[in-house]
């Protein structure tokens, strides 16, 4: 699809005015992009290409949910699990496309008003504000920040859950304290430009983990008297479905990733291509682990708890720990930006001052991870109550409202895609997404996930010291682990 005049203005303005948070202007970066590849610091630190965006999207989409998808399959059954993955992957890619279109529209309008975004990172709630007004800004800010807050909480819970399978001398709550301190160091990473090497490594880590899970499950074979009874209960079925909705709803940071690109109008189909790659990781691993362990997964939301303890598994655990640190930074960086804007520190050049200002954001995340250490159930609850709106419903509604008038459609910076060259068809798809996610995702999913979540609280209590710590596989037993 050819660039529009509005897009060219965006690119021009980007190259002329913006700073990347690391002290270099876009003009310097754009003019010297090829030469910078030979500069070690630039190669590792400053990223804004299409490939950087792809790695960011793919790496951010599959983190700890890779370990909970077999648990979802045990609730849904094999066929439903595969169908829901394909369905939500495609729907998620569509709404990511809508977000990118709205971002381009917002930038195009602001460029015509000669607005300067130097040292300012545009975020989703600002796009909504500029296109639809303050009420939409408030809605977008509330949902997005709450989703990202609990997204980072999940990363801390996942870190503690994973490391426990290597070292059970400390309980999971203690590991949460430790990893909370480690993840707090993300305050020193200025922006999404600076995740180039981390995104690349993160995707490599999840790729290894996914294929380890697949191969390990196949080599292990089916456990004795394995049963695959799902689906059996509506509560479990919709809990599993909303966990998959959450899996492919990782684009709450889409605007920030686009803003970090030299040419953000090229983002359009990046999320779809990233999702297609993610399918090669999630479908084989979830299917193989569910095939091997069946209904045992209903009581083991983390797949590591059932796989045999050996060097391959320990390597996967360590790699996922590092990746979860990266994903914590991805989810928390937009929260850092919001907090900086609230306290007036967003345009500060000093990395150390900004890092100090960001620290209060980490404290409530740390605290919530200790209160609600429920790995799988919290994924489903966040998916139903937050992701359903943040990632699916709000972008679809916003797109329809922004282009509801003929004049807006005629002057749109982005026309409908070549494979769907009709505004009517776009409206039909958007209405379907809103209705489906509102009823199935938020309605049934919210009921099921909260019912399941409350059961976990009743069973284990708040501030649970070691959630689901009893090992199921004999190979994982140790004298110390029996005491948890």
Coordinates of C-alpha atoms in Angstrom, one line a residue, residues 44 100 113 123 143 153 188 278 304 320 333:
X44 CA 22.5 -3.1 20.6
X100 CA -2.0 1.6 13.9
X113 CA -1.3 21.8 13.3
X123 CA 0.5 6.8 23.9
X143 CA -8.2 0.3 30.9
X153 CA 2.1 -8.4 38.2
X188 CA 16.9 2.6 33.6
X278 CA 3.7 -17.2 17.4
X304 CA 7.0 -26.8 33.9
X320 CA 11.9 -17.8 30.5
X333 CA 7.5 1.2 30.3

